[in-house]
Amino acid sequence: MKKPTARAKLLDAAFDEVYTYGYASTSIDAILKRAGVPKGSLYHYFGSKKALVLTMVQERLFPKMEAFFRFEKHVGCTVYESFRNTFAAMSKNRPLIAHGCPLYRLMVELSPVDEEFDSLLNSKYHQMHANIAALLKQGISEGEFDSALDADSFATFMLSSVWGILSLSPSLSSPKNFLAQSRFLLDELDRHRIK
């Protein structure tokens, strides 16, 4: 197995630090200490903290979001069952439950103050929204859901609700609580199932 490069170590450390402490509270020194690389490496590969974090968002955060939020039809499952399975998998992701959605956290912190972060983070939100809406539309076209289901509005509702559930304080967050709260989303979706 290849040893991680200094660049990879910096990206991994930046993800961990920013996810845990936020962008503003994460210092370059904390990233360097966690990565175990000299300061020159950061400036060689990225040039600045902002450039490091923008790259981290694309190379570490976005792939993790795709793993956390796998809104796709699972083999041998209905669309409804696929959503249920996705929520069950999310409830088992300890960092996600303990610290919340990393994309949402960065959006709240950086979108209002930095156009470059806003544009980049919004692009992933729109992609996630489109994936959920497409899955719901697939359920409508396959006759699983009635045509009264507004897939785009429900996708917004679902994503906002999941992020809200994940944004509870650590003392209120648990896999059990996440599943209980996500059950309301599934119940709402169930109202549109053709039985």
PDB file of C-alpha atoms in Angstrom:
ATOM      1  CA  MET A   1       0.000   0.000   0.000  1.00  0.00           C
ATOM      2  CA  LYS A   2       1.332   3.410  -1.000  1.00  0.00           C
ATOM      3  CA  LYS A   3       2.005   5.945   1.703  1.00  0.00           C
ATOM      4  CA  PRO A   4      -0.201   9.023   1.396  1.00  0.00           C
ATOM      5  CA  THR A   5       1.473  12.031  -0.160  1.00  0.00           C
ATOM      6  CA  ALA A   6       1.862  15.307   1.708  1.00  0.00           C
ATOM      7  CA  ARG A   7      -0.917  16.686  -0.492  1.00  0.00           C
ATOM      8  CA  ALA A   8      -3.284  13.857   0.472  1.00  0.00           C
ATOM      9  CA  LYS A   9      -2.403  14.260   4.146  1.00  0.00           C
ATOM     10  CA  LEU A  10      -3.194  17.967   3.955  1.00  0.00           C
ATOM     11  CA  LEU A  11      -6.561  17.327   2.302  1.00  0.00           C
ATOM     12  CA  ASP A  12      -7.495  14.651   4.853  1.00  0.00           C
ATOM     13  CA  ALA A  13      -6.416  16.833   7.761  1.00  0.00           C
ATOM     14  CA  ALA A  14      -8.273  19.843   6.348  1.00  0.00           C
ATOM     15  CA  PHE A  15     -11.461  17.776   6.042  1.00  0.00           C
ATOM     16  CA  ASP A  16     -11.190  16.507   9.628  1.00  0.00           C
ATOM     17  CA  GLU A  17     -10.389  19.912  11.108  1.00  0.00           C
ATOM     18  CA  VAL A  18     -12.972  21.900   9.124  1.00  0.00           C
ATOM     19  CA  TYR A  19     -15.670  19.264   9.685  1.00  0.00           C
ATOM     20  CA  THR A  20     -15.031  19.234  13.427  1.00  0.00           C
ATOM     21  CA  TYR A  21     -14.306  22.909  14.107  1.00  0.00           C
ATOM     22  CA  GLY A  22     -15.543  24.881  11.087  1.00  0.00           C
ATOM     23  CA  TYR A  23     -13.548  26.917   8.606  1.00  0.00           C
ATOM     24  CA  ALA A  24     -13.040  30.044  10.712  1.00  0.00           C
ATOM     25  CA  SER A  25     -11.931  28.102  13.804  1.00  0.00           C
ATOM     26  CA  THR A  26      -9.503  25.892  11.898  1.00  0.00           C
ATOM     27  CA  SER A  27      -5.976  27.219  11.823  1.00  0.00           C
ATOM     28  CA  ILE A  28      -3.296  26.382   9.315  1.00  0.00           C
ATOM     29  CA  ASP A  29      -1.167  25.195  12.238  1.00  0.00           C
ATOM     30  CA  ALA A  30      -3.861  22.725  13.331  1.00  0.00           C
ATOM     31  CA  ILE A  31      -4.089  21.318   9.796  1.00  0.00           C
ATOM     32  CA  LEU A  32      -0.296  21.032   9.551  1.00  0.00           C
ATOM     33  CA  LYS A  33      -0.053  19.346  12.945  1.00  0.00           C
ATOM     34  CA  ARG A  34      -2.763  16.821  12.094  1.00  0.00           C
ATOM     35  CA  ALA A  35      -1.221  16.168   8.666  1.00  0.00           C
ATOM     36  CA  GLY A  36       2.313  15.922  10.060  1.00  0.00           C
ATOM     37  CA  VAL A  37       3.793  17.912   7.196  1.00  0.00           C
ATOM     38  CA  PRO A  38       5.845  21.124   7.071  1.00  0.00           C
ATOM     39  CA  LYS A  39       4.224  24.481   6.327  1.00  0.00           C
ATOM     40  CA  GLY A  40       6.011  24.696   2.998  1.00  0.00           C
ATOM     41  CA  SER A  41       3.974  21.732   1.746  1.00  0.00           C
ATOM     42  CA  LEU A  42       0.730  23.642   2.179  1.00  0.00           C
ATOM     43  CA  TYR A  43       2.003  26.593   0.194  1.00  0.00           C
ATOM     44  CA  HIS A  44       3.626  24.362  -2.430  1.00  0.00           C
ATOM     45  CA  TYR A  45       0.409  22.476  -3.188  1.00  0.00           C
ATOM     46  CA  PHE A  46      -2.294  25.037  -2.436  1.00  0.00           C
ATOM     47  CA  GLY A  47      -0.933  28.521  -1.787  1.00  0.00           C
ATOM     48  CA  SER A  48      -3.429  29.401   0.955  1.00  0.00           C
ATOM     49  CA  LYS A  49      -5.862  27.997   3.489  1.00  0.00           C
ATOM     50  CA  LYS A  50      -8.773  28.986   1.255  1.00  0.00           C
ATOM     51  CA  ALA A  51      -7.296  27.195  -1.778  1.00  0.00           C
ATOM     52  CA  LEU A  52      -6.644  24.105   0.377  1.00  0.00           C
ATOM     53  CA  VAL A  53     -10.220  24.048   1.643  1.00  0.00           C
ATOM     54  CA  LEU A  54     -11.718  24.672  -1.813  1.00  0.00           C
ATOM     55  CA  THR A  55      -9.737  21.684  -3.101  1.00  0.00           C
ATOM     56  CA  MET A  56     -10.706  19.635  -0.040  1.00  0.00           C
ATOM     57  CA  VAL A  57     -14.373  20.349  -0.737  1.00  0.00           C
ATOM     58  CA  GLN A  58     -14.034  18.936  -4.254  1.00  0.00           C
ATOM     59  CA  GLU A  59     -11.725  16.010  -3.515  1.00  0.00           C
ATOM     60  CA  ARG A  60     -12.807  14.926  -0.024  1.00  0.00           C
ATOM     61  CA  LEU A  61     -16.134  16.485   0.949  1.00  0.00           C
ATOM     62  CA  PHE A  62     -18.041  15.884  -2.294  1.00  0.00           C
ATOM     63  CA  PRO A  63     -17.134  12.167  -2.477  1.00  0.00           C
ATOM     64  CA  LYS A  64     -18.141  11.785   1.185  1.00  0.00           C
ATOM     65  CA  MET A  65     -21.458  13.483   0.459  1.00  0.00           C
ATOM     66  CA  GLU A  66     -22.084  10.989  -2.313  1.00  0.00           C
ATOM     67  CA  ALA A  67     -21.359   8.170   0.145  1.00  0.00           C
ATOM     68  CA  PHE A  68     -23.445   9.714   2.981  1.00  0.00           C
ATOM     69  CA  PHE A  69     -26.439  10.575   0.788  1.00  0.00           C
ATOM     70  CA  ARG A  70     -26.797   7.662  -1.637  1.00  0.00           C
ATOM     71  CA  PHE A  71     -30.146   8.643  -3.070  1.00  0.00           C
ATOM     72  CA  GLU A  72     -30.395   6.097  -5.853  1.00  0.00           C
ATOM     73  CA  LYS A  73     -32.595   3.111  -6.498  1.00  0.00           C
ATOM     74  CA  HIS A  74     -31.100   0.029  -4.867  1.00  0.00           C
ATOM     75  CA  VAL A  75     -31.120  -3.245  -6.793  1.00  0.00           C
ATOM     76  CA  GLY A  76     -34.230  -5.279  -6.054  1.00  0.00           C
ATOM     77  CA  CYS A  77     -35.879  -2.447  -4.097  1.00  0.00           C
ATOM     78  CA  THR A  78     -38.689  -0.024  -4.722  1.00  0.00           C
ATOM     79  CA  VAL A  79     -37.925   3.683  -4.612  1.00  0.00           C
ATOM     80  CA  TYR A  80     -39.564   3.895  -1.175  1.00  0.00           C
ATOM     81  CA  GLU A  81     -37.431   1.007   0.109  1.00  0.00           C
ATOM     82  CA  SER A  82     -34.345   2.664  -1.363  1.00  0.00           C
ATOM     83  CA  PHE A  83     -35.023   5.831   0.664  1.00  0.00           C
ATOM     84  CA  ARG A  84     -35.605   3.738   3.783  1.00  0.00           C
ATOM     85  CA  ASN A  85     -32.321   1.873   3.200  1.00  0.00           C
ATOM     86  CA  THR A  86     -30.448   5.129   2.642  1.00  0.00           C
ATOM     87  CA  PHE A  87     -31.744   6.558   5.933  1.00  0.00           C
ATOM     88  CA  ALA A  88     -30.820   3.345   7.742  1.00  0.00           C
ATOM     89  CA  ALA A  89     -27.278   3.523   6.344  1.00  0.00           C
ATOM     90  CA  MET A  90     -26.999   7.201   7.302  1.00  0.00           C
ATOM     91  CA  SER A  91     -28.034   6.386  10.871  1.00  0.00           C
ATOM     92  CA  LYS A  92     -25.011   4.066  11.162  1.00  0.00           C
ATOM     93  CA  ASN A  93     -22.531   6.750  10.114  1.00  0.00           C
ATOM     94  CA  ARG A  94     -21.237   7.950  13.482  1.00  0.00           C
ATOM     95  CA  PRO A  95     -19.451  11.120  12.279  1.00  0.00           C
ATOM     96  CA  LEU A  96     -22.513  12.169  10.295  1.00  0.00           C
ATOM     97  CA  ILE A  97     -24.797  11.705  13.305  1.00  0.00           C
ATOM     98  CA  ALA A  98     -22.348  13.282  15.782  1.00  0.00           C
ATOM     99  CA  HIS A  99     -21.213  16.288  13.718  1.00  0.00           C
ATOM    100  CA  GLY A 100     -24.007  16.767  11.182  1.00  0.00           C
ATOM    101  CA  CYS A 101     -23.813  17.193   7.454  1.00  0.00           C
ATOM    102  CA  PRO A 102     -20.429  18.671   6.493  1.00  0.00           C
ATOM    103  CA  LEU A 103     -21.826  20.297   3.348  1.00  0.00           C
ATOM    104  CA  TYR A 104     -24.631  21.980   5.249  1.00  0.00           C
ATOM    105  CA  ARG A 105     -22.241  23.187   7.962  1.00  0.00           C
ATOM    106  CA  LEU A 106     -19.919  24.790   5.420  1.00  0.00           C
ATOM    107  CA  MET A 107     -22.842  26.326   3.532  1.00  0.00           C
ATOM    108  CA  VAL A 108     -24.125  27.981   6.695  1.00  0.00           C
ATOM    109  CA  GLU A 109     -20.683  29.271   7.617  1.00  0.00           C
ATOM    110  CA  LEU A 110     -19.233  30.304   4.255  1.00  0.00           C
ATOM    111  CA  SER A 111     -21.968  30.868   1.679  1.00  0.00           C
ATOM    112  CA  PRO A 112     -23.049  34.233   3.104  1.00  0.00           C
ATOM    113  CA  VAL A 113     -19.491  35.593   3.149  1.00  0.00           C
ATOM    114  CA  ASP A 114     -17.661  34.059   0.175  1.00  0.00           C
ATOM    115  CA  GLU A 115     -19.041  33.849  -3.371  1.00  0.00           C
ATOM    116  CA  GLU A 116     -16.535  31.209  -4.475  1.00  0.00           C
ATOM    117  CA  PHE A 117     -17.491  28.848  -1.646  1.00  0.00           C
ATOM    118  CA  ASP A 118     -21.165  29.670  -2.168  1.00  0.00           C
ATOM    119  CA  SER A 119     -21.032  28.701  -5.836  1.00  0.00           C
ATOM    120  CA  LEU A 120     -19.069  25.501  -5.227  1.00  0.00           C
ATOM    121  CA  LEU A 121     -21.179  24.314  -2.277  1.00  0.00           C
ATOM    122  CA  ASN A 122     -24.445  25.177  -4.023  1.00  0.00           C
ATOM    123  CA  SER A 123     -23.409  23.072  -7.019  1.00  0.00           C
ATOM    124  CA  LYS A 124     -23.340  19.948  -4.818  1.00  0.00           C
ATOM    125  CA  TYR A 125     -26.654  20.877  -3.188  1.00  0.00           C
ATOM    126  CA  HIS A 126     -28.265  21.192  -6.628  1.00  0.00           C
ATOM    127  CA  GLN A 127     -26.814  17.851  -7.698  1.00  0.00           C
ATOM    128  CA  MET A 128     -28.122  16.129  -4.550  1.00  0.00           C
ATOM    129  CA  HIS A 129     -31.531  17.761  -5.003  1.00  0.00           C
ATOM    130  CA  ALA A 130     -31.637  16.645  -8.629  1.00  0.00           C
ATOM    131  CA  ASN A 131     -30.766  13.059  -7.621  1.00  0.00           C
ATOM    132  CA  ILE A 132     -33.597  12.927  -5.082  1.00  0.00           C
ATOM    133  CA  ALA A 133     -36.086  14.506  -7.490  1.00  0.00           C
ATOM    134  CA  ALA A 134     -35.063  12.093 -10.266  1.00  0.00           C
ATOM    135  CA  LEU A 135     -35.555   9.129  -7.944  1.00  0.00           C
ATOM    136  CA  LEU A 136     -39.005  10.373  -6.970  1.00  0.00           C
ATOM    137  CA  LYS A 137     -39.917  10.973 -10.622  1.00  0.00           C
ATOM    138  CA  GLN A 138     -38.774   7.438 -11.392  1.00  0.00           C
ATOM    139  CA  GLY A 139     -41.163   6.198  -8.701  1.00  0.00           C
ATOM    140  CA  ILE A 140     -43.987   8.203 -10.278  1.00  0.00           C
ATOM    141  CA  SER A 141     -43.247   6.950 -13.794  1.00  0.00           C
ATOM    142  CA  GLU A 142     -43.054   3.337 -12.582  1.00  0.00           C
ATOM    143  CA  GLY A 143     -46.434   3.660 -10.871  1.00  0.00           C
ATOM    144  CA  GLU A 144     -45.118   3.447  -7.315  1.00  0.00           C
ATOM    145  CA  PHE A 145     -46.215   6.993  -6.384  1.00  0.00           C
ATOM    146  CA  ASP A 146     -49.256   8.970  -7.465  1.00  0.00           C
ATOM    147  CA  SER A 147     -48.881  11.893  -9.846  1.00  0.00           C
ATOM    148  CA  ALA A 148     -49.872  14.352  -7.105  1.00  0.00           C
ATOM    149  CA  LEU A 149     -46.367  13.960  -5.643  1.00  0.00           C
ATOM    150  CA  ASP A 150     -44.425  17.101  -6.591  1.00  0.00           C
ATOM    151  CA  ALA A 151     -40.971  15.537  -6.914  1.00  0.00           C
ATOM    152  CA  ASP A 152     -39.027  18.808  -6.920  1.00  0.00           C
ATOM    153  CA  SER A 153     -40.806  20.235  -3.870  1.00  0.00           C
ATOM    154  CA  PHE A 154     -40.569  16.935  -2.017  1.00  0.00           C
ATOM    155  CA  ALA A 155     -36.843  16.727  -2.805  1.00  0.00           C
ATOM    156  CA  THR A 156     -36.386  20.163  -1.235  1.00  0.00           C
ATOM    157  CA  PHE A 157     -38.464  19.112   1.777  1.00  0.00           C
ATOM    158  CA  MET A 158     -36.516  15.863   2.168  1.00  0.00           C
ATOM    159  CA  LEU A 159     -33.061  17.410   1.904  1.00  0.00           C
ATOM    160  CA  SER A 160     -33.952  20.296   4.223  1.00  0.00           C
ATOM    161  CA  SER A 161     -35.475  17.928   6.749  1.00  0.00           C
ATOM    162  CA  VAL A 162     -32.510  15.545   6.752  1.00  0.00           C
ATOM    163  CA  TRP A 163     -30.104  18.433   7.195  1.00  0.00           C
ATOM    164  CA  GLY A 164     -32.259  19.778  10.016  1.00  0.00           C
ATOM    165  CA  ILE A 165     -32.291  16.417  11.778  1.00  0.00           C
ATOM    166  CA  LEU A 166     -28.515  16.153  11.402  1.00  0.00           C
ATOM    167  CA  SER A 167     -28.034  19.682  12.744  1.00  0.00           C
ATOM    168  CA  LEU A 168     -29.292  18.907  16.227  1.00  0.00           C
ATOM    169  CA  SER A 169     -26.754  19.312  19.005  1.00  0.00           C
ATOM    170  CA  PRO A 170     -24.615  16.263  19.781  1.00  0.00           C
ATOM    171  CA  SER A 171     -26.573  15.619  23.000  1.00  0.00           C
ATOM    172  CA  LEU A 172     -29.771  15.315  20.925  1.00  0.00           C
ATOM    173  CA  SER A 173     -28.226  13.287  18.116  1.00  0.00           C
ATOM    174  CA  SER A 174     -28.242   9.521  18.000  1.00  0.00           C
ATOM    175  CA  PRO A 175     -28.847   6.843  15.396  1.00  0.00           C
ATOM    176  CA  LYS A 176     -32.142   6.039  17.107  1.00  0.00           C
ATOM    177  CA  ASN A 177     -33.271   9.688  17.017  1.00  0.00           C
ATOM    178  CA  PHE A 178     -32.220  10.052  13.371  1.00  0.00           C
ATOM    179  CA  LEU A 179     -34.256   6.998  12.378  1.00  0.00           C
ATOM    180  CA  ALA A 180     -37.260   8.170  14.402  1.00  0.00           C
ATOM    181  CA  GLN A 181     -37.186  11.611  12.774  1.00  0.00           C
ATOM    182  CA  SER A 182     -36.548  10.293   9.266  1.00  0.00           C
ATOM    183  CA  ARG A 183     -39.567   8.029   9.764  1.00  0.00           C
ATOM    184  CA  PHE A 184     -41.747  11.161   9.431  1.00  0.00           C
ATOM    185  CA  LEU A 185     -40.274  11.766   5.969  1.00  0.00           C
ATOM    186  CA  LEU A 186     -40.983   8.191   4.975  1.00  0.00           C
ATOM    187  CA  ASP A 187     -44.534   8.441   6.344  1.00  0.00           C
ATOM    188  CA  GLU A 188     -45.125  11.548   4.238  1.00  0.00           C
ATOM    189  CA  LEU A 189     -43.733   9.808   1.178  1.00  0.00           C
ATOM    190  CA  ASP A 190     -45.860   6.741   1.961  1.00  0.00           C
ATOM    191  CA  ARG A 191     -48.990   8.877   1.616  1.00  0.00           C
ATOM    192  CA  HIS A 192     -48.215   9.103  -2.103  1.00  0.00           C
ATOM    193  CA  ARG A 193     -47.604   5.398  -2.638  1.00  0.00           C
ATOM    194  CA  ILE A 194     -50.077   3.593  -4.831  1.00  0.00           C
ATOM    195  CA  LYS A 195     -51.155   0.529  -2.926  1.00  0.00           C
TER     196      LYS A 195
END
